[in-house]
mmCIF file of C-alpha atoms in Angstrom:
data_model
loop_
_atom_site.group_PDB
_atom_site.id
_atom_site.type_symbol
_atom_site.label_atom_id
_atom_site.label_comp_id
_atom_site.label_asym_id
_atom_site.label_seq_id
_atom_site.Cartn_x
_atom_site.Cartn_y
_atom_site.Cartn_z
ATOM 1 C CA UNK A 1 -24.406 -12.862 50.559
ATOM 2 C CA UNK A 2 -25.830 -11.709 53.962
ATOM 3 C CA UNK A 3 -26.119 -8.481 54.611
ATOM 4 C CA UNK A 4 -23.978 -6.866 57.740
ATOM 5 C CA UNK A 5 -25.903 -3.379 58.777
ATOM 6 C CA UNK A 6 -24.346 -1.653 61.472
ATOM 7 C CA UNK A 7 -27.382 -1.975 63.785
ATOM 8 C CA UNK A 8 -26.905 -5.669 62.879
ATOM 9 C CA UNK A 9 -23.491 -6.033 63.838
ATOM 10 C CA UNK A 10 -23.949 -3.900 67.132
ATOM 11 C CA UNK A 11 -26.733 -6.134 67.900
ATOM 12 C CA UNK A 12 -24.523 -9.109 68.321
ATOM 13 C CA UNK A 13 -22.328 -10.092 70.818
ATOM 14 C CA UNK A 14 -18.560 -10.543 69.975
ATOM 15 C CA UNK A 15 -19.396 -14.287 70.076
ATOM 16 C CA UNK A 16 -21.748 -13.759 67.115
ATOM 17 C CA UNK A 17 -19.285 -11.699 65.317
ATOM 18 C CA UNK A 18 -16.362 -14.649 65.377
ATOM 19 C CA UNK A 19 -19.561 -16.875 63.980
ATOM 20 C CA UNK A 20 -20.653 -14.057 61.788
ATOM 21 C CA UNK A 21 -17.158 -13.125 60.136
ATOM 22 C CA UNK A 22 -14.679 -15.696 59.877
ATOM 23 C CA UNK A 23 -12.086 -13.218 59.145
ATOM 24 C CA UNK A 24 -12.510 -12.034 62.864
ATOM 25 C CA UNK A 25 -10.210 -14.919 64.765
ATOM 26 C CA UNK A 26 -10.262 -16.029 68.102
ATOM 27 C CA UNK A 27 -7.742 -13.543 69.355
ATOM 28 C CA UNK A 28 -10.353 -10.739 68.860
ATOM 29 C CA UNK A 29 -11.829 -11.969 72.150
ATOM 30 C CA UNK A 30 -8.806 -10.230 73.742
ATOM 31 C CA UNK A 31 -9.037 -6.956 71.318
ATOM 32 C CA UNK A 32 -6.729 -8.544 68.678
ATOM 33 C CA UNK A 33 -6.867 -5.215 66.267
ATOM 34 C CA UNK A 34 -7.646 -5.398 62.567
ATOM 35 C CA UNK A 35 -4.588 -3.593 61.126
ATOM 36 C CA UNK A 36 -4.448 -1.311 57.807
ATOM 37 C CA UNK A 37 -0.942 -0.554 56.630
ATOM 38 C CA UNK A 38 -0.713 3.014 54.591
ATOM 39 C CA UNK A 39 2.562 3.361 52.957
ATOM 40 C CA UNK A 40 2.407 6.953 53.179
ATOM 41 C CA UNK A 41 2.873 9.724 56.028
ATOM 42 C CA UNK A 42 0.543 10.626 58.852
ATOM 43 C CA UNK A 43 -1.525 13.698 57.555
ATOM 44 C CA UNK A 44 -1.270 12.383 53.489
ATOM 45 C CA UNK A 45 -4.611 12.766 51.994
ATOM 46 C CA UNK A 46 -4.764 8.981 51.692
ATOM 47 C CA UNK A 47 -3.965 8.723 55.148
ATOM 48 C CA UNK A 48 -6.902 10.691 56.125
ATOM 49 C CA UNK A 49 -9.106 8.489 53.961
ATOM 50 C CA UNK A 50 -7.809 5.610 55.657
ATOM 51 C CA UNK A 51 -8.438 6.263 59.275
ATOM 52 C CA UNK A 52 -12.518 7.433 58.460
ATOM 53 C CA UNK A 53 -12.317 3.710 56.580
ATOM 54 C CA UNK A 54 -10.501 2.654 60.010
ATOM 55 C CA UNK A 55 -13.294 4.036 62.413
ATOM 56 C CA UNK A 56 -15.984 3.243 59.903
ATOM 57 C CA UNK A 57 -14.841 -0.204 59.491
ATOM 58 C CA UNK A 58 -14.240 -0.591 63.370
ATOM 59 C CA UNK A 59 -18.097 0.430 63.953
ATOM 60 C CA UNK A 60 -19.678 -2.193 61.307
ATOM 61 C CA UNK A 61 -17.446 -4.720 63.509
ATOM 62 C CA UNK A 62 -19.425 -4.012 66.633
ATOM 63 C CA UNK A 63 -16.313 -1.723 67.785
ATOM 64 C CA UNK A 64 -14.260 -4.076 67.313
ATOM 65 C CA UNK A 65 -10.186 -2.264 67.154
ATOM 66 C CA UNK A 66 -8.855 -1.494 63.466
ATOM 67 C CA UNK A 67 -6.518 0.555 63.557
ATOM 68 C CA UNK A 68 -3.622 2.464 61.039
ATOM 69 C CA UNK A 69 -0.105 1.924 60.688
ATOM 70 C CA UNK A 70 1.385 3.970 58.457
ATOM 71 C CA UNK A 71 4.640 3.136 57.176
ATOM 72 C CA UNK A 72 5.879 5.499 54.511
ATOM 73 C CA UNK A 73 8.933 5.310 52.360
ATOM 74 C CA UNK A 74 11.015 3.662 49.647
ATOM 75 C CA UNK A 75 8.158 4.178 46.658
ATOM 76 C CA UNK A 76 5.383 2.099 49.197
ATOM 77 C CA UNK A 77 7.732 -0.754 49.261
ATOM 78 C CA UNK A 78 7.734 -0.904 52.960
ATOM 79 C CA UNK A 79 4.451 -0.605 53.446
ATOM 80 C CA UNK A 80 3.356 -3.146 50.516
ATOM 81 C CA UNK A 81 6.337 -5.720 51.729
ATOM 82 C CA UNK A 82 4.727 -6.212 55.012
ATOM 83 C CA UNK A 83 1.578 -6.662 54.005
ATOM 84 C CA UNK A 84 2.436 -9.104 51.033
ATOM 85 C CA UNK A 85 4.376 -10.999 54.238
ATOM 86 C CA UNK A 86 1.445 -10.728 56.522
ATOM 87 C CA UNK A 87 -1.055 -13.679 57.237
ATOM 88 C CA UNK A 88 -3.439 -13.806 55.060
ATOM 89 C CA UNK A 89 -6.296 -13.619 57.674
ATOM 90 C CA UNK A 90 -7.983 -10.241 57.019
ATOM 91 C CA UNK A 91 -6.235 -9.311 60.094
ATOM 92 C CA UNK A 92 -3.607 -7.274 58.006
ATOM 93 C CA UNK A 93 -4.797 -4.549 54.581
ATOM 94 C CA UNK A 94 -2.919 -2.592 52.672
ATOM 95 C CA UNK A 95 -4.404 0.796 51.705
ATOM 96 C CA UNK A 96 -2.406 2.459 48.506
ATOM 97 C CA UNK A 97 -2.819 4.328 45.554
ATOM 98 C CA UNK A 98 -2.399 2.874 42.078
ATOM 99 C CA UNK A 99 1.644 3.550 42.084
ATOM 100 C CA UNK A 100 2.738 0.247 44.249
ATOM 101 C CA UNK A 101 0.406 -2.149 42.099
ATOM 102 C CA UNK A 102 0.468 -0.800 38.219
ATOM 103 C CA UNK A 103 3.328 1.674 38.372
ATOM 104 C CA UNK A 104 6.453 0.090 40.189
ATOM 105 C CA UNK A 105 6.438 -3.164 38.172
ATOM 106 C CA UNK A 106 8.194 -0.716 35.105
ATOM 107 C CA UNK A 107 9.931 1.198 37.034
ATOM 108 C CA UNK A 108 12.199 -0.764 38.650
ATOM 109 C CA UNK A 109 13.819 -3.866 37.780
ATOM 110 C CA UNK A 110 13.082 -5.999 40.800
ATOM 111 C CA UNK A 111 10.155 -5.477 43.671
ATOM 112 C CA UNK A 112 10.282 -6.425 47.099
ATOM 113 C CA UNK A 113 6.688 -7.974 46.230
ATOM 114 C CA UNK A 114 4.880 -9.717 43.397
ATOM 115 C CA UNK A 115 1.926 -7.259 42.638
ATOM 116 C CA UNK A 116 -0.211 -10.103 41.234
ATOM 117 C CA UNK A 117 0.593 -12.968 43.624
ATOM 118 C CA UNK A 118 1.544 -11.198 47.267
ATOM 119 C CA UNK A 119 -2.018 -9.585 47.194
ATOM 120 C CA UNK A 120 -5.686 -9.697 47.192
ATOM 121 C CA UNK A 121 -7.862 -6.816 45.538
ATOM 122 C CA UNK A 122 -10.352 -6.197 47.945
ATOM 123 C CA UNK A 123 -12.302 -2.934 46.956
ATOM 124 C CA UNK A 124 -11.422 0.081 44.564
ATOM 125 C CA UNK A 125 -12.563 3.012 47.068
ATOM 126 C CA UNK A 126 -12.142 5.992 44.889
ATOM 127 C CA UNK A 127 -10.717 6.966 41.362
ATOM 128 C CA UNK A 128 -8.543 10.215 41.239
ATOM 129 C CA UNK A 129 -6.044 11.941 39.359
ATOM 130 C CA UNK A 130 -4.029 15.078 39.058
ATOM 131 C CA UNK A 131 -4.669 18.458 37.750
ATOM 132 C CA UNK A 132 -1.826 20.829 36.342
ATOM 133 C CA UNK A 133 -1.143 23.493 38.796
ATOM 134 C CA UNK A 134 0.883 26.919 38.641
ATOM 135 C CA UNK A 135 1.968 29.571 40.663
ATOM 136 C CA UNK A 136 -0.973 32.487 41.067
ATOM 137 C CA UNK A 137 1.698 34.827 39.249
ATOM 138 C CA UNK A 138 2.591 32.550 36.460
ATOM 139 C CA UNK A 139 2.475 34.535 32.963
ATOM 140 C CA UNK A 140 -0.229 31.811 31.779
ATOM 141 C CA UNK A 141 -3.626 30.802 32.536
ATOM 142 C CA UNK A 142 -4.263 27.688 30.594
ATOM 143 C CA UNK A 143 -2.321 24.554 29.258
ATOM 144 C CA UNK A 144 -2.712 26.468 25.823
ATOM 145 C CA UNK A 145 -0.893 29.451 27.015
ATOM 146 C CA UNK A 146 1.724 27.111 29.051
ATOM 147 C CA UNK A 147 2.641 25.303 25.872
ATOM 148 C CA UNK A 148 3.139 29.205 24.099
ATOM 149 C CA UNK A 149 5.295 30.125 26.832
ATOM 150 C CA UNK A 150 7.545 27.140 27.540
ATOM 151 C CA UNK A 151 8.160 27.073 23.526
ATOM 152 C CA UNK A 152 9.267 31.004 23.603
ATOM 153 C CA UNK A 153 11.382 30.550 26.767
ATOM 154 C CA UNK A 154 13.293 26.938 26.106
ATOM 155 C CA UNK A 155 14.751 25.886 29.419
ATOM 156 C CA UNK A 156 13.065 28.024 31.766
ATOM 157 C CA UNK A 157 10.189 26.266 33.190
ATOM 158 C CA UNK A 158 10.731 23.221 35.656
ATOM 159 C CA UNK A 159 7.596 20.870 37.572
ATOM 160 C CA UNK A 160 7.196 19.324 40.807
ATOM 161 C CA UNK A 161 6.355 15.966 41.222
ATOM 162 C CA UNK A 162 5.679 14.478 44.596
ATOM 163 C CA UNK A 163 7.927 11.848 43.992
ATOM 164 C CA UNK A 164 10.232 9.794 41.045
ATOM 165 C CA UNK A 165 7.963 7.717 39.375
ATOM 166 C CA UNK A 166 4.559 9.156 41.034
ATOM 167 C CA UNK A 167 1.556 10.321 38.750
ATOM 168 C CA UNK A 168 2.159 13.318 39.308
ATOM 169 C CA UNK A 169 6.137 12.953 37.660
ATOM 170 C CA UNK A 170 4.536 10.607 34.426
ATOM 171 C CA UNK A 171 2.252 13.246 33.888
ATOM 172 C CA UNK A 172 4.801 16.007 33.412
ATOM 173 C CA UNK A 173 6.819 13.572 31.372
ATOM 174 C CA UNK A 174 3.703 13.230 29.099
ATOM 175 C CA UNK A 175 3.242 16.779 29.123
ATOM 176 C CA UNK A 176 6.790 16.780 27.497
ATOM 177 C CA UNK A 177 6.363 14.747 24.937
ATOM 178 C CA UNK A 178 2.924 15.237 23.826
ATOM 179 C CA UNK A 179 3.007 19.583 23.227
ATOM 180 C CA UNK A 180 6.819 19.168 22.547
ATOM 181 C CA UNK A 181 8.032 20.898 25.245
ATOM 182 C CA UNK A 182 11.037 20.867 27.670
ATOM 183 C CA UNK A 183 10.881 21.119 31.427
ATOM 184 C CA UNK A 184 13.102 20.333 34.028
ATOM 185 C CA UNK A 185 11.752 17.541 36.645
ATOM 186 C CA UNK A 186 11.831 18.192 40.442
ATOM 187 C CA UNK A 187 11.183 15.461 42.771
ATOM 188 C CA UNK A 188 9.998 16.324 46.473
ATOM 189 C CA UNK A 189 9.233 13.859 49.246
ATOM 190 C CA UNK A 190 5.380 14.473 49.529
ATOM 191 C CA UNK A 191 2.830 15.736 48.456
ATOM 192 C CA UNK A 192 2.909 18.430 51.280
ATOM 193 C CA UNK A 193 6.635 20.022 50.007
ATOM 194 C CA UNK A 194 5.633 20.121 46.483
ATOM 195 C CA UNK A 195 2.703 21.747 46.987
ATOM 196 C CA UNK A 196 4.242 24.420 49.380
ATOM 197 C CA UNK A 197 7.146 24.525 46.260
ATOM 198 C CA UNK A 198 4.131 25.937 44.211
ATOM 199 C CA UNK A 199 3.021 28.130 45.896
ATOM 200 C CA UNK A 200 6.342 29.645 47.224
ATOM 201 C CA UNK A 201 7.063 30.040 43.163
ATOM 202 C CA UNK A 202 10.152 27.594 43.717
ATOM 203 C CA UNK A 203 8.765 25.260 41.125
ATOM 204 C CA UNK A 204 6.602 26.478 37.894
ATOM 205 C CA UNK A 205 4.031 23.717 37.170
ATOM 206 C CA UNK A 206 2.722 20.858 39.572
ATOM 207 C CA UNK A 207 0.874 17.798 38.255
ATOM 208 C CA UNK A 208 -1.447 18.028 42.091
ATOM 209 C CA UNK A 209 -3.482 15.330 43.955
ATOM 210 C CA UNK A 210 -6.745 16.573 43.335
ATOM 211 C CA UNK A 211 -7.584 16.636 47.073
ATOM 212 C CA UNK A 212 -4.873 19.241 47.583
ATOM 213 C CA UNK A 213 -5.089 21.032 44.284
ATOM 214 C CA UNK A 214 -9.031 21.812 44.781
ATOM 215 C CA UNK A 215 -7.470 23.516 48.237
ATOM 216 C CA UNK A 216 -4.791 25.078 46.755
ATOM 217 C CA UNK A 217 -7.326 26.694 44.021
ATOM 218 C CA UNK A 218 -10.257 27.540 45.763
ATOM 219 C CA UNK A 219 -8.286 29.239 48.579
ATOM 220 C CA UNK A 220 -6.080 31.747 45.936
ATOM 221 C CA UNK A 221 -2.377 30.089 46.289
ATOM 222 C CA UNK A 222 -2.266 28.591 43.280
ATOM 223 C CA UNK A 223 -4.089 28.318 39.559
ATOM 224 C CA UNK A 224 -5.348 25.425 37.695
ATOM 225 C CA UNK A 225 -4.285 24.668 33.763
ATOM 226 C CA UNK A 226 -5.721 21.709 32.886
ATOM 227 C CA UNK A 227 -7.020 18.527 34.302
ATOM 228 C CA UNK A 228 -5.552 15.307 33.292
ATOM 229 C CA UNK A 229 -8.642 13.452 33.159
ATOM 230 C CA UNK A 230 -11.197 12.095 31.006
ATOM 231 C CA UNK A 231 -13.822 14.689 31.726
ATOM 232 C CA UNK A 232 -13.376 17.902 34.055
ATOM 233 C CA UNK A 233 -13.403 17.546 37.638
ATOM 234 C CA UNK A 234 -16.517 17.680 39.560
ATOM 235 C CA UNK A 235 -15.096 20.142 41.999
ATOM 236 C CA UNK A 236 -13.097 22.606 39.656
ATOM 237 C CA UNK A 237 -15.747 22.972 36.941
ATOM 238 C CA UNK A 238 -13.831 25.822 35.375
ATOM 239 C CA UNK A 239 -11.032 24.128 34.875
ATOM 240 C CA UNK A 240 -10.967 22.466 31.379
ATOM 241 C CA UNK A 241 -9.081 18.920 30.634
ATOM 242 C CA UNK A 242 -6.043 18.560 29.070
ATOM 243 C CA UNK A 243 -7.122 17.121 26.217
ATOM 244 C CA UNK A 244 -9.942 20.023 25.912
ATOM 245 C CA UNK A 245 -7.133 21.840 25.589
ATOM 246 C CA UNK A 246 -5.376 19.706 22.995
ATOM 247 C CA UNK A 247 -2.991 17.807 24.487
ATOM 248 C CA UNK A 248 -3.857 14.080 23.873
ATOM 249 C CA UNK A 249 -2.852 11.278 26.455
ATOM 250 C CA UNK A 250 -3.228 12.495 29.945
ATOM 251 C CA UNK A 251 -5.901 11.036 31.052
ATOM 252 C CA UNK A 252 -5.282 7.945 33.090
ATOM 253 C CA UNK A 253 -7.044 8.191 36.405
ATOM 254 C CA UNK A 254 -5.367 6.997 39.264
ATOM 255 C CA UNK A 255 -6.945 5.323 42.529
ATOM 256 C CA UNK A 256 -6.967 4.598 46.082
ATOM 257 C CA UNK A 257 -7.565 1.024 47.016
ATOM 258 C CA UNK A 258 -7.908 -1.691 49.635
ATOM 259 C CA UNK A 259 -5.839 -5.146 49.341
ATOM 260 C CA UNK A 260 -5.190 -8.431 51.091
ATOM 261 C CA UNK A 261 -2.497 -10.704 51.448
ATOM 262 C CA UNK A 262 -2.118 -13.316 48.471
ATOM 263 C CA UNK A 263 -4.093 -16.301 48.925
ATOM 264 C CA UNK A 264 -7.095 -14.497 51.265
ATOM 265 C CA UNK A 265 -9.782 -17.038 51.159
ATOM 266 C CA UNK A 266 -12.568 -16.076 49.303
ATOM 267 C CA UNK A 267 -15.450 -15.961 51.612
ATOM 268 C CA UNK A 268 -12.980 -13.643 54.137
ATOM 269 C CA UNK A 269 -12.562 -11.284 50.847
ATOM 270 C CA UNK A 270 -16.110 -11.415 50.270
ATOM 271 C CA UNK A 271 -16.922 -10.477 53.600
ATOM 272 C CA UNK A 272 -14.766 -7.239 54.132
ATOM 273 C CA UNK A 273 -14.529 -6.318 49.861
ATOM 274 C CA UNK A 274 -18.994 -6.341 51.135
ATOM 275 C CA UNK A 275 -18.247 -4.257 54.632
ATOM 276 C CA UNK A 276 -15.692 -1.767 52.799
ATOM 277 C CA UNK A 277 -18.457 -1.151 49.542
ATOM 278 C CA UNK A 278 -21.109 -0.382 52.125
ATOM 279 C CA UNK A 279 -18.325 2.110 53.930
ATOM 280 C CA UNK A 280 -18.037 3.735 50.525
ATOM 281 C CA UNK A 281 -21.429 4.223 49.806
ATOM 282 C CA UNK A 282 -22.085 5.583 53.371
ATOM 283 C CA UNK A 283 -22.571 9.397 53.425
ATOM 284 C CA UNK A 284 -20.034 10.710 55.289
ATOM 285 C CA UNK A 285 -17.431 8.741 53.124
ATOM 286 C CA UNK A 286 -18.654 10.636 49.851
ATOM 287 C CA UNK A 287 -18.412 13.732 51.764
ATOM 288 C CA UNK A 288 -14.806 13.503 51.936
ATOM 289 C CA UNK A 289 -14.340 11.873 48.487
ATOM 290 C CA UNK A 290 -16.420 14.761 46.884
ATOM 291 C CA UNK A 291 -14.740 17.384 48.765
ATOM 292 C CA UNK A 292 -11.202 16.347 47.851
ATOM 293 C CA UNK A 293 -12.603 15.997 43.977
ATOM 294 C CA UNK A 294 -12.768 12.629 43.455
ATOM 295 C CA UNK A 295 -14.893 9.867 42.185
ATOM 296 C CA UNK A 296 -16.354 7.197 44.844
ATOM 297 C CA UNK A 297 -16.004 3.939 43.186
ATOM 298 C CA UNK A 298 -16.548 0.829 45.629
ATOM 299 C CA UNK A 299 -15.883 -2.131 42.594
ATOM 300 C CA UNK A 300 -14.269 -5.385 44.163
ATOM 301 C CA UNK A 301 -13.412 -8.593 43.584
ATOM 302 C CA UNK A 302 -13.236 -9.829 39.944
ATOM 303 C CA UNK A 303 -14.288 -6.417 38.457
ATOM 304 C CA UNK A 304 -11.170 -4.483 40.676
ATOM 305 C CA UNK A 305 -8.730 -7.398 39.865
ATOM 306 C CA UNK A 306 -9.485 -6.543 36.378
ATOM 307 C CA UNK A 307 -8.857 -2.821 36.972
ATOM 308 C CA UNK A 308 -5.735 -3.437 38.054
ATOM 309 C CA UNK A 309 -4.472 -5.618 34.750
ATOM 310 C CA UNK A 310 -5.943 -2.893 32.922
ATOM 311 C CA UNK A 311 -4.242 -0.417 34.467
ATOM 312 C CA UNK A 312 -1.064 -2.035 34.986
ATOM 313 C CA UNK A 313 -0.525 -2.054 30.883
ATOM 314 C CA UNK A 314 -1.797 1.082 30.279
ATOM 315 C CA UNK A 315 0.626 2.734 32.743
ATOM 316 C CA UNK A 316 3.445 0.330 31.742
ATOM 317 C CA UNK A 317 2.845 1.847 27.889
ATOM 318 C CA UNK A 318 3.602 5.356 29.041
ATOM 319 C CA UNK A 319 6.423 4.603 31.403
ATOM 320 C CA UNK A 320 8.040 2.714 28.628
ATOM 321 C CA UNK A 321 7.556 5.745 26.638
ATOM 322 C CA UNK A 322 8.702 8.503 28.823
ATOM 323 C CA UNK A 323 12.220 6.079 29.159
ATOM 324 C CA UNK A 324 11.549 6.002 32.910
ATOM 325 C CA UNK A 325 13.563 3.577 35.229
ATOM 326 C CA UNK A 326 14.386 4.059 39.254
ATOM 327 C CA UNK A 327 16.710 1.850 39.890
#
């Protein structure tokens, strides 16, 4: 496959580009914008993540316009619909995070998209998951000392998530059932409220984004427990994984990930899954994926669609578990 540097791309007239990248149609000659849908609110920690991909991208085109759209709500359904509608050009991506493509298919009965047919896996960007969170005055200081307390005080402890059905909700329901514990679930809308929640000491646990709880931590408002990952995060080295800590089974990492339309031609999801890889490699990029704790990744075509089916059962196994249905 050729190789598209930036100085390359700049180097070329917009004629060149159309020749260059298919995926680039003739409406670009009057600043036709490449458009990437983020089911999520302005300010989100994906969102930010999608408008350096946005610029980034924009500048490997030669400046040509790509721009974000966020449309939050309704579990990403909105967001995902519109894309799974949209042409199937490269003139229309959906940027999301592992819940819209592995996650809703068992939690509800019927989607507003087919996960598998409606898209295209362009490029896995970064792999990320949650770490357990309390309040700086909590009366415990690890998952160990959690588990203690929430068995000597039945009924008193309740957890955040930053949605129904998010990682951040399947993880407290695994926390449940794996020490044998009961807690009382609190949804928010955002990642935003239920962090503030935390902090404020309205909420007693929180199953965080690692982007927010690294800032939450390092700045004082709020302690770590545990990590629910495979090994410890990079950027909170002190704070020990769950299963370190004996709790088995919380250790599916979630991600944040570019897709197509169904039915994107191959060379077109070539071409941008081979711009987007270089964007993630690109220093600035694992800047901000290293500062908000998580792992660059940058695997596309075959090898992400295969992350996806993986992931997809795996999650469905604990859903199925935890009894979980929205709808």
């Amino acid at each position: 496959m050729r190789s598209f540097s930036r100085r390359g791309l700049l180097a070329l007239p917009l004629a060149g580009l159309l020749t260059a990248l298919p995926f680039v149609p003739a409406q670009a000659q009057t600043g036709f914008p490449i458009r990437i849908v983020v089911p999520f609110s302005a300010g989100a920690g994906s969102d930010n993540t999608a408008r350096l991909i946005a610029r980034m991208f924009s500048e490997e085109l030669g400046g040509h316009p790509v721009v974000v759209d966020n449309k939050p709500g309704a579990g990403t359904f909105i967001g995902a619909s519109e894309v799974a509608r949209a042409p199937a050009d490269g003139h229309t991506l959906l940027y999301t995070i592992v819940v819209t493509h592995t996650q809703n298919p068992h939690l509800y009965s019927k989607l507003p998209y087919d996960p598998v047919k409606d898209f295209t896996p362009l490029t896995q960007v970064m792999k990320s998951a949650t770490v357990l969170t309390a309040p700086v005055n909590a009366p415990y200081n690890s998952v160990r000392e959690l588990v203690a307390y929430a068995k000597a005080n039945p009924g008193k402890l309740n957890f955040a998530s930053f949605a129904l059905g998010s990682t951040s909700h399947l993880n407290g329901e695994l926390l449940k059932m794996r020490a044998g514990i009961d807690m009382v679930h609190v949804p928010y809308k955002g990642t935003a409220d239920a962090s503030q929640a935390l902090m404020a000491g309205d909420v007693q646990l929180y199953f965080d984004g690692t982007a927010t709880a690294v800032q939450a931590i390092k700045s004082g408002k709020a302690k770590g427990l545990g990590a629910a990952t495979p090994t410890r995060v990079p950027a909170l080295p002190d704070v020990p994984t769950m299963t370190e800590q004996g709790v088995q089974g919380l250790d599916i990492v979630g991600w944040q990930a570019l897709f197509g339309p169904g039915n994107m031609a191959p060379a077109t999801a070539q071409k941008i899954s081979a711009i987007l890889a270089k964007i993630v490699r690109s220093p600035e990029m694992l800047k901000l994926i290293e500062a908000q704790g998580n792992e660059p990744s940058g695997a596309s075509g075959a090898d992400f669609a295969a992350i996806v089916q993986r992931d997809t059962e795996r999650w469905g196994e604990v859903i199925r578990a935890a009894k979980i249905k929205l709808d």
